[in-house]
PDB file of C-alpha atoms in Angstrom:
ATOM      1  CA  UNK A   1     175.990 117.997 150.585  1.00 36.00           C
ATOM      2  CA  UNK A   2     178.196 120.518 149.301  1.00 42.00           C
ATOM      3  CA  UNK A   3     181.465 118.670 150.186  1.00 44.00           C
ATOM      4  CA  UNK A   4     182.336 115.614 148.239  1.00 45.00           C
ATOM      5  CA  UNK A   5     182.506 113.133 151.328  1.00 36.00           C
ATOM      6  CA  UNK A   6     184.457 110.370 149.473  1.00 41.00           C
ATOM      7  CA  UNK A   7     187.316 112.471 148.095  1.00 45.00           C
ATOM      8  CA  UNK A   8     187.140 114.937 151.023  1.00 51.00           C
ATOM      9  CA  UNK A   9     187.547 118.091 148.970  1.00 60.00           C
ATOM     10  CA  UNK A  10     185.916 121.232 148.055  1.00 67.00           C
ATOM     11  CA  UNK A  11     183.851 121.567 144.994  1.00 64.00           C
ATOM     12  CA  UNK A  12     185.402 123.197 141.932  1.00 60.00           C
ATOM     13  CA  UNK A  13     184.224 124.489 138.762  1.00 54.00           C
ATOM     14  CA  UNK A  14     185.010 121.074 137.086  1.00 51.00           C
ATOM     15  CA  UNK A  15     182.546 119.525 139.483  1.00 52.00           C
ATOM     16  CA  UNK A  16     179.576 121.602 138.306  1.00 54.00           C
ATOM     17  CA  UNK A  17     179.587 121.914 134.463  1.00 49.00           C
ATOM     18  CA  UNK A  18     176.665 123.657 132.893  1.00 50.00           C
ATOM     19  CA  UNK A  19     176.092 126.401 135.311  1.00 65.00           C
ATOM     20  CA  UNK A  20     177.839 128.947 133.414  1.00 70.00           C
ATOM     21  CA  UNK A  21     176.150 132.337 132.591  1.00 70.00           C
ATOM     22  CA  UNK A  22     175.156 132.888 128.973  1.00 69.00           C
ATOM     23  CA  UNK A  23     176.784 136.280 127.918  1.00 74.00           C
ATOM     24  CA  UNK A  24     174.056 136.792 125.286  1.00 70.00           C
ATOM     25  CA  UNK A  25     171.257 136.551 128.131  1.00 72.00           C
ATOM     26  CA  UNK A  26     171.185 140.168 129.257  1.00 78.00           C
ATOM     27  CA  UNK A  27     168.501 139.604 131.899  1.00 76.00           C
ATOM     28  CA  UNK A  28     170.172 136.492 133.217  1.00 78.00           C
ATOM     29  CA  UNK A  29     173.600 138.223 133.420  1.00 86.00           C
ATOM     30  CA  UNK A  30     171.957 141.062 135.321  1.00 90.00           C
ATOM     31  CA  UNK A  31     170.112 138.826 137.757  1.00 89.00           C
ATOM     32  CA  UNK A  32     173.364 136.652 138.525  1.00 90.00           C
ATOM     33  CA  UNK A  33     175.462 139.766 138.664  1.00 92.00           C
ATOM     34  CA  UNK A  34     173.100 141.168 141.380  1.00 93.00           C
ATOM     35  CA  UNK A  35     172.966 138.122 143.430  1.00 93.00           C
ATOM     36  CA  UNK A  36     176.831 137.592 143.235  1.00 93.00           C
ATOM     37  CA  UNK A  37     177.166 141.354 144.639  1.00 93.00           C
ATOM     38  CA  UNK A  38     174.754 140.709 147.472  1.00 93.00           C
ATOM     39  CA  UNK A  39     176.899 137.473 148.342  1.00 95.00           C
ATOM     40  CA  UNK A  40     180.090 139.434 148.437  1.00 94.00           C
ATOM     41  CA  UNK A  41     178.785 142.393 150.435  1.00 94.00           C
ATOM     42  CA  UNK A  42     177.282 139.911 152.989  1.00 93.00           C
ATOM     43  CA  UNK A  43     180.514 137.956 153.123  1.00 94.00           C
ATOM     44  CA  UNK A  44     182.542 141.077 153.604  1.00 93.00           C
ATOM     45  CA  UNK A  45     180.054 142.399 156.302  1.00 93.00           C
ATOM     46  CA  UNK A  46     180.712 139.631 158.516  1.00 93.00           C
ATOM     47  CA  UNK A  47     184.612 139.692 157.993  1.00 94.00           C
ATOM     48  CA  UNK A  48     185.089 136.448 156.025  1.00 93.00           C
ATOM     49  CA  UNK A  49     187.637 135.928 153.569  1.00 93.00           C
ATOM     50  CA  UNK A  50     186.624 134.090 150.497  1.00 93.00           C
ATOM     51  CA  UNK A  51     188.679 131.114 151.230  1.00 92.00           C
ATOM     52  CA  UNK A  52     187.154 130.884 154.671  1.00 93.00           C
ATOM     53  CA  UNK A  53     183.612 131.239 153.444  1.00 94.00           C
ATOM     54  CA  UNK A  54     184.163 128.630 150.652  1.00 92.00           C
ATOM     55  CA  UNK A  55     185.397 126.082 153.237  1.00 92.00           C
ATOM     56  CA  UNK A  56     182.161 126.815 155.204  1.00 93.00           C
ATOM     57  CA  UNK A  57     179.874 126.368 152.434  1.00 91.00           C
ATOM     58  CA  UNK A  58     182.027 123.392 150.593  1.00 90.00           C
ATOM     59  CA  UNK A  59     183.216 125.262 147.537  1.00 90.00           C
ATOM     60  CA  UNK A  60     186.718 126.178 146.401  1.00 90.00           C
ATOM     61  CA  UNK A  61     187.936 129.740 146.734  1.00 91.00           C
ATOM     62  CA  UNK A  62     187.943 130.191 142.952  1.00 90.00           C
ATOM     63  CA  UNK A  63     184.175 129.127 142.528  1.00 90.00           C
ATOM     64  CA  UNK A  64     183.155 131.463 145.175  1.00 93.00           C
ATOM     65  CA  UNK A  65     184.901 134.539 143.358  1.00 93.00           C
ATOM     66  CA  UNK A  66     183.154 133.394 140.024  1.00 92.00           C
ATOM     67  CA  UNK A  67     179.808 133.203 141.655  1.00 93.00           C
ATOM     68  CA  UNK A  68     180.326 136.620 143.545  1.00 93.00           C
ATOM     69  CA  UNK A  69     181.490 138.052 140.176  1.00 92.00           C
ATOM     70  CA  UNK A  70     178.527 137.049 138.357  1.00 90.00           C
ATOM     71  CA  UNK A  71     180.239 134.407 136.094  1.00 86.00           C
ATOM     72  CA  UNK A  72     178.733 131.384 137.546  1.00 87.00           C
ATOM     73  CA  UNK A  73     175.006 130.566 138.454  1.00 87.00           C
ATOM     74  CA  UNK A  74     174.975 129.554 142.153  1.00 89.00           C
ATOM     75  CA  UNK A  75     173.060 126.310 143.084  1.00 87.00           C
ATOM     76  CA  UNK A  76     170.156 126.311 145.391  1.00 87.00           C
ATOM     77  CA  UNK A  77     172.197 124.548 147.872  1.00 90.00           C
ATOM     78  CA  UNK A  78     174.862 127.026 147.768  1.00 92.00           C
ATOM     79  CA  UNK A  79     172.455 129.888 148.338  1.00 94.00           C
ATOM     80  CA  UNK A  80     170.799 128.112 151.151  1.00 93.00           C
ATOM     81  CA  UNK A  81     174.257 127.290 152.827  1.00 93.00           C
ATOM     82  CA  UNK A  82     175.508 130.901 152.203  1.00 95.00           C
ATOM     83  CA  UNK A  83     172.398 132.208 153.942  1.00 94.00           C
ATOM     84  CA  UNK A  84     173.163 130.037 157.058  1.00 93.00           C
ATOM     85  CA  UNK A  85     176.796 130.773 157.214  1.00 94.00           C
ATOM     86  CA  UNK A  86     176.292 134.595 156.685  1.00 94.00           C
ATOM     87  CA  UNK A  87     173.365 134.761 159.037  1.00 92.00           C
ATOM     88  CA  UNK A  88     171.233 136.494 156.293  1.00 93.00           C
ATOM     89  CA  UNK A  89     167.872 135.503 157.814  1.00 93.00           C
ATOM     90  CA  UNK A  90     166.422 134.251 154.562  1.00 94.00           C
ATOM     91  CA  UNK A  91     167.438 137.159 152.340  1.00 92.00           C
ATOM     92  CA  UNK A  92     170.065 135.126 150.376  1.00 93.00           C
ATOM     93  CA  UNK A  93     167.987 131.984 150.093  1.00 93.00           C
ATOM     94  CA  UNK A  94     165.075 134.076 148.811  1.00 93.00           C
ATOM     95  CA  UNK A  95     167.299 134.835 145.762  1.00 92.00           C
ATOM     96  CA  UNK A  96     166.905 131.427 144.363  1.00 89.00           C
ATOM     97  CA  UNK A  97     163.578 132.402 143.165  1.00 86.00           C
ATOM     98  CA  UNK A  98     165.204 134.716 140.593  1.00 86.00           C
ATOM     99  CA  UNK A  99     168.136 132.467 140.103  1.00 85.00           C
ATOM    100  CA  UNK A 100     165.840 129.450 139.393  1.00 77.00           C
ATOM    101  CA  UNK A 101     164.358 131.329 136.433  1.00 73.00           C
ATOM    102  CA  UNK A 102     167.497 132.224 134.687  1.00 74.00           C
ATOM    103  CA  UNK A 103     168.773 128.780 135.298  1.00 72.00           C
ATOM    104  CA  UNK A 104     166.928 127.722 132.248  1.00 63.00           C
ATOM    105  CA  UNK A 105     168.496 128.586 128.799  1.00 61.00           C
ATOM    106  CA  UNK A 106     167.285 131.888 127.515  1.00 64.00           C
ATOM    107  CA  UNK A 107     165.513 130.367 124.271  1.00 63.00           C
ATOM    108  CA  UNK A 108     163.509 127.830 126.576  1.00 59.00           C
ATOM    109  CA  UNK A 109     162.414 130.686 128.715  1.00 67.00           C
ATOM    110  CA  UNK A 110     161.234 132.824 125.751  1.00 71.00           C
ATOM    111  CA  UNK A 111     159.265 129.805 124.464  1.00 71.00           C
ATOM    112  CA  UNK A 112     157.666 129.226 127.861  1.00 74.00           C
ATOM    113  CA  UNK A 113     156.756 132.832 127.963  1.00 80.00           C
ATOM    114  CA  UNK A 114     154.907 132.579 124.497  1.00 86.00           C
ATOM    115  CA  UNK A 115     153.203 129.279 125.535  1.00 87.00           C
ATOM    116  CA  UNK A 116     152.175 130.968 128.797  1.00 86.00           C
ATOM    117  CA  UNK A 117     150.308 133.794 127.046  1.00 90.00           C
ATOM    118  CA  UNK A 118     148.877 131.812 124.244  1.00 93.00           C
ATOM    119  CA  UNK A 119     145.138 131.034 124.105  1.00 95.00           C
ATOM    120  CA  UNK A 120     145.622 128.402 121.510  1.00 97.00           C
ATOM    121  CA  UNK A 121     148.559 126.052 120.672  1.00 96.00           C
ATOM    122  CA  UNK A 122     148.670 123.713 117.831  1.00 97.00           C
ATOM    123  CA  UNK A 123     151.508 121.275 117.205  1.00 96.00           C
ATOM    124  CA  UNK A 124     152.569 118.594 114.632  1.00 97.00           C
ATOM    125  CA  UNK A 125     155.435 116.384 115.700  1.00 95.00           C
ATOM    126  CA  UNK A 126     157.125 113.896 113.497  1.00 94.00           C
ATOM    127  CA  UNK A 127     160.243 113.116 115.207  1.00 92.00           C
ATOM    128  CA  UNK A 128     159.701 112.819 119.002  1.00 94.00           C
ATOM    129  CA  UNK A 129     156.958 113.405 121.489  1.00 97.00           C
ATOM    130  CA  UNK A 130     156.410 117.131 121.887  1.00 96.00           C
ATOM    131  CA  UNK A 131     158.063 118.681 125.042  1.00 94.00           C
ATOM    132  CA  UNK A 132     154.800 119.835 126.490  1.00 95.00           C
ATOM    133  CA  UNK A 133     153.747 116.060 126.632  1.00 97.00           C
ATOM    134  CA  UNK A 134     157.128 114.459 127.715  1.00 97.00           C
ATOM    135  CA  UNK A 135     157.392 112.888 131.113  1.00 97.00           C
ATOM    136  CA  UNK A 136     160.648 113.658 132.887  1.00 96.00           C
ATOM    137  CA  UNK A 137     162.316 110.038 132.063  1.00 96.00           C
ATOM    138  CA  UNK A 138     161.456 110.267 128.574  1.00 97.00           C
ATOM    139  CA  UNK A 139     163.132 113.855 128.166  1.00 96.00           C
ATOM    140  CA  UNK A 140     166.007 112.582 129.918  1.00 95.00           C
ATOM    141  CA  UNK A 141     166.388 109.707 127.730  1.00 96.00           C
ATOM    142  CA  UNK A 142     166.029 111.864 124.586  1.00 96.00           C
ATOM    143  CA  UNK A 143     168.787 114.386 125.952  1.00 94.00           C
ATOM    144  CA  UNK A 144     171.124 111.621 127.014  1.00 95.00           C
ATOM    145  CA  UNK A 145     171.101 110.058 123.403  1.00 94.00           C
ATOM    146  CA  UNK A 146     172.433 113.531 121.947  1.00 91.00           C
ATOM    147  CA  UNK A 147     175.894 113.482 120.055  1.00 91.00           C
ATOM    148  CA  UNK A 148     178.123 114.995 121.106  1.00 89.00           C
ATOM    149  CA  UNK A 149     176.867 114.275 124.462  1.00 89.00           C
ATOM    150  CA  UNK A 150     175.642 116.785 127.094  1.00 84.00           C
ATOM    151  CA  UNK A 151     177.064 116.573 130.541  1.00 83.00           C
ATOM    152  CA  UNK A 152     174.697 115.213 133.108  1.00 83.00           C
ATOM    153  CA  UNK A 153     174.422 118.610 134.737  1.00 78.00           C
ATOM    154  CA  UNK A 154     173.145 120.094 131.378  1.00 80.00           C
ATOM    155  CA  UNK A 155     170.856 117.102 130.906  1.00 87.00           C
ATOM    156  CA  UNK A 156     169.054 117.702 134.258  1.00 85.00           C
ATOM    157  CA  UNK A 157     168.983 121.471 133.550  1.00 80.00           C
ATOM    158  CA  UNK A 158     167.141 120.935 130.257  1.00 86.00           C
ATOM    159  CA  UNK A 159     164.764 118.306 131.635  1.00 90.00           C
ATOM    160  CA  UNK A 160     163.779 120.731 134.513  1.00 86.00           C
ATOM    161  CA  UNK A 161     163.223 123.587 131.868  1.00 84.00           C
ATOM    162  CA  UNK A 162     161.153 121.192 129.704  1.00 89.00           C
ATOM    163  CA  UNK A 163     159.030 120.113 132.662  1.00 91.00           C
ATOM    164  CA  UNK A 164     158.549 123.646 133.800  1.00 87.00           C
ATOM    165  CA  UNK A 165     156.945 124.532 130.552  1.00 88.00           C
ATOM    166  CA  UNK A 166     154.202 122.049 131.191  1.00 92.00           C
ATOM    167  CA  UNK A 167     152.624 124.455 133.808  1.00 90.00           C
ATOM    168  CA  UNK A 168     150.583 125.555 130.667  1.00 92.00           C
ATOM    169  CA  UNK A 169     148.277 122.534 131.386  1.00 93.00           C
ATOM    170  CA  UNK A 170     147.349 124.078 134.794  1.00 90.00           C
ATOM    171  CA  UNK A 171     146.454 127.660 133.562  1.00 90.00           C
ATOM    172  CA  UNK A 172     142.961 128.867 134.284  1.00 90.00           C
ATOM    173  CA  UNK A 173     141.472 129.742 132.074  1.00 90.00           C
ATOM    174  CA  UNK A 174     142.962 126.898 130.219  1.00 91.00           C
ATOM    175  CA  UNK A 175     144.132 127.373 126.686  1.00 95.00           C
ATOM    176  CA  UNK A 176     142.983 125.332 123.721  1.00 97.00           C
ATOM    177  CA  UNK A 177     145.717 122.642 123.023  1.00 97.00           C
ATOM    178  CA  UNK A 178     146.051 120.513 119.881  1.00 98.00           C
ATOM    179  CA  UNK A 179     148.679 117.818 119.232  1.00 98.00           C
ATOM    180  CA  UNK A 180     149.334 115.567 116.199  1.00 98.00           C
ATOM    181  CA  UNK A 181     151.969 112.968 116.642  1.00 98.00           C
ATOM    182  CA  UNK A 182     153.297 110.621 113.927  1.00 97.00           C
ATOM    183  CA  UNK A 183     152.487 106.890 114.721  1.00 97.00           C
ATOM    184  CA  UNK A 184     156.413 106.166 114.583  1.00 96.00           C
ATOM    185  CA  UNK A 185     156.756 108.721 117.482  1.00 96.00           C
ATOM    186  CA  UNK A 186     154.274 106.972 119.756  1.00 96.00           C
ATOM    187  CA  UNK A 187     155.735 103.439 118.966  1.00 96.00           C
ATOM    188  CA  UNK A 188     159.210 104.408 119.538  1.00 96.00           C
ATOM    189  CA  UNK A 189     160.180 102.915 123.055  1.00 96.00           C
ATOM    190  CA  UNK A 190     162.375 105.877 124.186  1.00 96.00           C
ATOM    191  CA  UNK A 191     164.169 105.031 127.363  1.00 96.00           C
ATOM    192  CA  UNK A 192     163.017 101.442 127.527  1.00 96.00           C
ATOM    193  CA  UNK A 193     159.723  99.652 128.116  1.00 95.00           C
ATOM    194  CA  UNK A 194     158.917 101.138 131.525  1.00 96.00           C
ATOM    195  CA  UNK A 195     159.550 104.638 130.451  1.00 97.00           C
ATOM    196  CA  UNK A 196     157.644 103.977 127.103  1.00 96.00           C
ATOM    197  CA  UNK A 197     154.701 102.823 129.098  1.00 96.00           C
ATOM    198  CA  UNK A 198     154.704 105.867 131.481  1.00 97.00           C
ATOM    199  CA  UNK A 199     154.866 108.230 128.429  1.00 97.00           C
ATOM    200  CA  UNK A 200     151.972 106.382 126.631  1.00 97.00           C
ATOM    201  CA  UNK A 201     149.988 106.654 129.897  1.00 97.00           C
ATOM    202  CA  UNK A 202     150.799 110.501 130.104  1.00 97.00           C
ATOM    203  CA  UNK A 203     149.571 110.813 126.579  1.00 98.00           C
ATOM    204  CA  UNK A 204     146.217 109.110 127.379  1.00 98.00           C
ATOM    205  CA  UNK A 205     145.950 111.244 130.573  1.00 97.00           C
ATOM    206  CA  UNK A 206     146.587 114.582 128.600  1.00 97.00           C
ATOM    207  CA  UNK A 207     144.246 113.447 125.745  1.00 96.00           C
ATOM    208  CA  UNK A 208     141.292 113.073 128.105  1.00 96.00           C
ATOM    209  CA  UNK A 209     141.554 116.774 129.155  1.00 96.00           C
ATOM    210  CA  UNK A 210     138.508 118.888 127.957  1.00 94.00           C
ATOM    211  CA  UNK A 211     140.809 121.633 126.481  1.00 96.00           C
ATOM    212  CA  UNK A 212     143.261 119.127 124.825  1.00 97.00           C
ATOM    213  CA  UNK A 213     142.894 117.186 121.475  1.00 97.00           C
ATOM    214  CA  UNK A 214     145.580 114.555 120.749  1.00 98.00           C
ATOM    215  CA  UNK A 215     145.630 112.810 117.470  1.00 98.00           C
ATOM    216  CA  UNK A 216     147.874 110.250 115.769  1.00 98.00           C
ATOM    217  CA  UNK A 217     148.924 110.261 112.087  1.00 97.00           C
ATOM    218  CA  UNK A 218     148.951 106.606 111.059  1.00 96.00           C
ATOM    219  CA  UNK A 219     152.053 105.530 109.331  1.00 94.00           C
ATOM    220  CA  UNK A 220     149.612 104.026 106.495  1.00 93.00           C
ATOM    221  CA  UNK A 221     148.392 107.497 105.631  1.00 91.00           C
ATOM    222  CA  UNK A 222     149.152 109.274 102.400  1.00 90.00           C
ATOM    223  CA  UNK A 223     151.668 112.182 101.901  1.00 90.00           C
ATOM    224  CA  UNK A 224     150.504 115.141 103.862  1.00 92.00           C
ATOM    225  CA  UNK A 225     152.080 118.781 104.477  1.00 88.00           C
ATOM    226  CA  UNK A 226     153.958 117.737 107.621  1.00 88.00           C
ATOM    227  CA  UNK A 227     156.451 115.460 105.831  1.00 83.00           C
ATOM    228  CA  UNK A 228     158.890 118.413 105.736  1.00 83.00           C
ATOM    229  CA  UNK A 229     158.988 118.547 109.556  1.00 89.00           C
ATOM    230  CA  UNK A 230     157.367 119.834 112.723  1.00 92.00           C
ATOM    231  CA  UNK A 231     154.830 122.739 112.654  1.00 94.00           C
ATOM    232  CA  UNK A 232     153.954 124.894 115.809  1.00 94.00           C
ATOM    233  CA  UNK A 233     151.323 127.700 115.964  1.00 95.00           C
ATOM    234  CA  UNK A 234     150.527 129.946 118.898  1.00 94.00           C
ATOM    235  CA  UNK A 235     147.575 132.286 119.072  1.00 95.00           C
ATOM    236  CA  UNK A 236     147.398 135.100 121.629  1.00 94.00           C
ATOM    237  CA  UNK A 237     144.451 136.974 123.113  1.00 94.00           C
ATOM    238  CA  UNK A 238     145.024 140.152 121.014  1.00 93.00           C
ATOM    239  CA  UNK A 239     144.405 138.307 117.756  1.00 93.00           C
ATOM    240  CA  UNK A 240     148.047 138.084 116.879  1.00 93.00           C
ATOM    241  CA  UNK A 241     149.931 134.747 116.399  1.00 93.00           C
ATOM    242  CA  UNK A 242     153.229 133.318 115.911  1.00 91.00           C
ATOM    243  CA  UNK A 243     154.218 129.923 113.972  1.00 91.00           C
ATOM    244  CA  UNK A 244     157.166 128.021 113.032  1.00 90.00           C
ATOM    245  CA  UNK A 245     157.824 124.978 110.651  1.00 91.00           C
ATOM    246  CA  UNK A 246     160.931 123.094 109.868  1.00 87.00           C
ATOM    247  CA  UNK A 247     159.738 122.986 106.216  1.00 79.00           C
ATOM    248  CA  UNK A 248     158.788 126.591 105.497  1.00 83.00           C
ATOM    249  CA  UNK A 249     160.469 130.038 105.863  1.00 83.00           C
ATOM    250  CA  UNK A 250     163.950 128.658 106.692  1.00 75.00           C
ATOM    251  CA  UNK A 251     162.387 127.234 109.908  1.00 78.00           C
ATOM    252  CA  UNK A 252     162.333 130.799 111.526  1.00 83.00           C
ATOM    253  CA  UNK A 253     159.419 132.046 113.791  1.00 84.00           C
ATOM    254  CA  UNK A 254     156.981 133.953 111.624  1.00 89.00           C
ATOM    255  CA  UNK A 255     154.295 136.521 112.568  1.00 90.00           C
ATOM    256  CA  UNK A 256     153.285 137.766 108.922  1.00 92.00           C
ATOM    257  CA  UNK A 257     149.516 137.013 108.641  1.00 92.00           C
ATOM    258  CA  UNK A 258     150.014 135.839 104.890  1.00 93.00           C
ATOM    259  CA  UNK A 259     152.728 133.256 106.046  1.00 92.00           C
ATOM    260  CA  UNK A 260     150.690 132.224 109.175  1.00 94.00           C
ATOM    261  CA  UNK A 261     147.726 131.432 106.923  1.00 94.00           C
ATOM    262  CA  UNK A 262     149.915 128.946 105.048  1.00 93.00           C
ATOM    263  CA  UNK A 263     150.961 127.250 108.244  1.00 94.00           C
ATOM    264  CA  UNK A 264     147.307 127.087 109.326  1.00 95.00           C
ATOM    265  CA  UNK A 265     146.307 125.569 106.139  1.00 95.00           C
ATOM    266  CA  UNK A 266     148.979 122.892 106.363  1.00 95.00           C
ATOM    267  CA  UNK A 267     148.063 122.260 109.940  1.00 96.00           C
ATOM    268  CA  UNK A 268     144.348 122.046 109.007  1.00 96.00           C
ATOM    269  CA  UNK A 269     145.217 119.554 106.419  1.00 96.00           C
ATOM    270  CA  UNK A 270     147.368 117.417 108.845  1.00 96.00           C
ATOM    271  CA  UNK A 271     144.555 117.288 111.398  1.00 97.00           C
ATOM    272  CA  UNK A 272     142.091 116.242 108.904  1.00 96.00           C
ATOM    273  CA  UNK A 273     144.181 113.235 107.802  1.00 96.00           C
ATOM    274  CA  UNK A 274     145.111 112.164 111.176  1.00 97.00           C
ATOM    275  CA  UNK A 275     142.913 109.787 113.200  1.00 97.00           C
ATOM    276  CA  UNK A 276     140.170 111.394 115.142  1.00 97.00           C
ATOM    277  CA  UNK A 277     140.946 111.848 118.973  1.00 97.00           C
ATOM    278  CA  UNK A 278     138.787 108.893 120.154  1.00 97.00           C
ATOM    279  CA  UNK A 279     140.495 106.643 117.426  1.00 97.00           C
ATOM    280  CA  UNK A 280     143.878 108.077 118.693  1.00 98.00           C
ATOM    281  CA  UNK A 281     143.078 107.412 122.259  1.00 97.00           C
ATOM    282  CA  UNK A 282     142.115 103.641 121.355  1.00 97.00           C
ATOM    283  CA  UNK A 283     145.356 103.342 119.237  1.00 97.00           C
ATOM    284  CA  UNK A 284     147.542 104.333 121.988  1.00 97.00           C
ATOM    285  CA  UNK A 285     145.595 102.092 124.584  1.00 97.00           C
ATOM    286  CA  UNK A 286     146.095  99.226 122.183  1.00 95.00           C
ATOM    287  CA  UNK A 287     149.957 100.028 122.089  1.00 94.00           C
ATOM    288  CA  UNK A 288     149.960 100.160 125.834  1.00 93.00           C
ATOM    289  CA  UNK A 289     148.156  96.848 125.997  1.00 91.00           C
ATOM    290  CA  UNK A 290     150.843  95.268 123.731  1.00 86.00           C
ATOM    291  CA  UNK A 291     153.858  96.403 125.833  1.00 76.00           C
TER     292      UNK A 291
END
């Protein structure tokens, strides 16, 4: 519902934090500006003033102008209501497909594109369950624990972006995926017992997929090359690759073959020290039985 029924007022910018356009996101700016122009042209074509249109869709006049000016990202409900009010026969509602993509932060979209192209992904995580493995409730609990806190709208935006990246599991042909998680990460009851159980069950489910290997690094293990932080390696069909490590090369993404060989060596050592996949599955099942 677009109108706040309890307060009996139209929505304003203060009601929808986190839907601003990132000025550094050139593609996002272009998409939102184009959608905004289409909305304005349609509104003017039917002879509606901004205030009149805003009342019809449940939004304040100022917010209508900002959306039409490409300064705010319109919600799906706004576009669907606008399509109805302006009698656009689905043309405005259809723009949600483009808006939905730029709704996610630019950095997350770029990461998602790389993951979607990769034929092999290798990850070592020492602080939290990797984003590709997170259940929505688990991801939400992590974002809600941030300080300074995110707005609830920002939290939901980031959860949606994280879940969208998990389409990598549905690709055909499937990429080869390798995950190594520290034992402390698996043991931490993020979000409470029920959320933790759901997350453990998700790890077991993913770990049983033929194209996935999931390993746990036991706390009792000796020092290894991952103590400096997470490692990510993505390999592509043309033989190129990109990697990143918190403890190497200032944490920046790297593509230089010499640097990639260093990360591959470290990641290989980590996998060799971690529990084998079957033992890792058994470990997680044991944890699940103890909850």
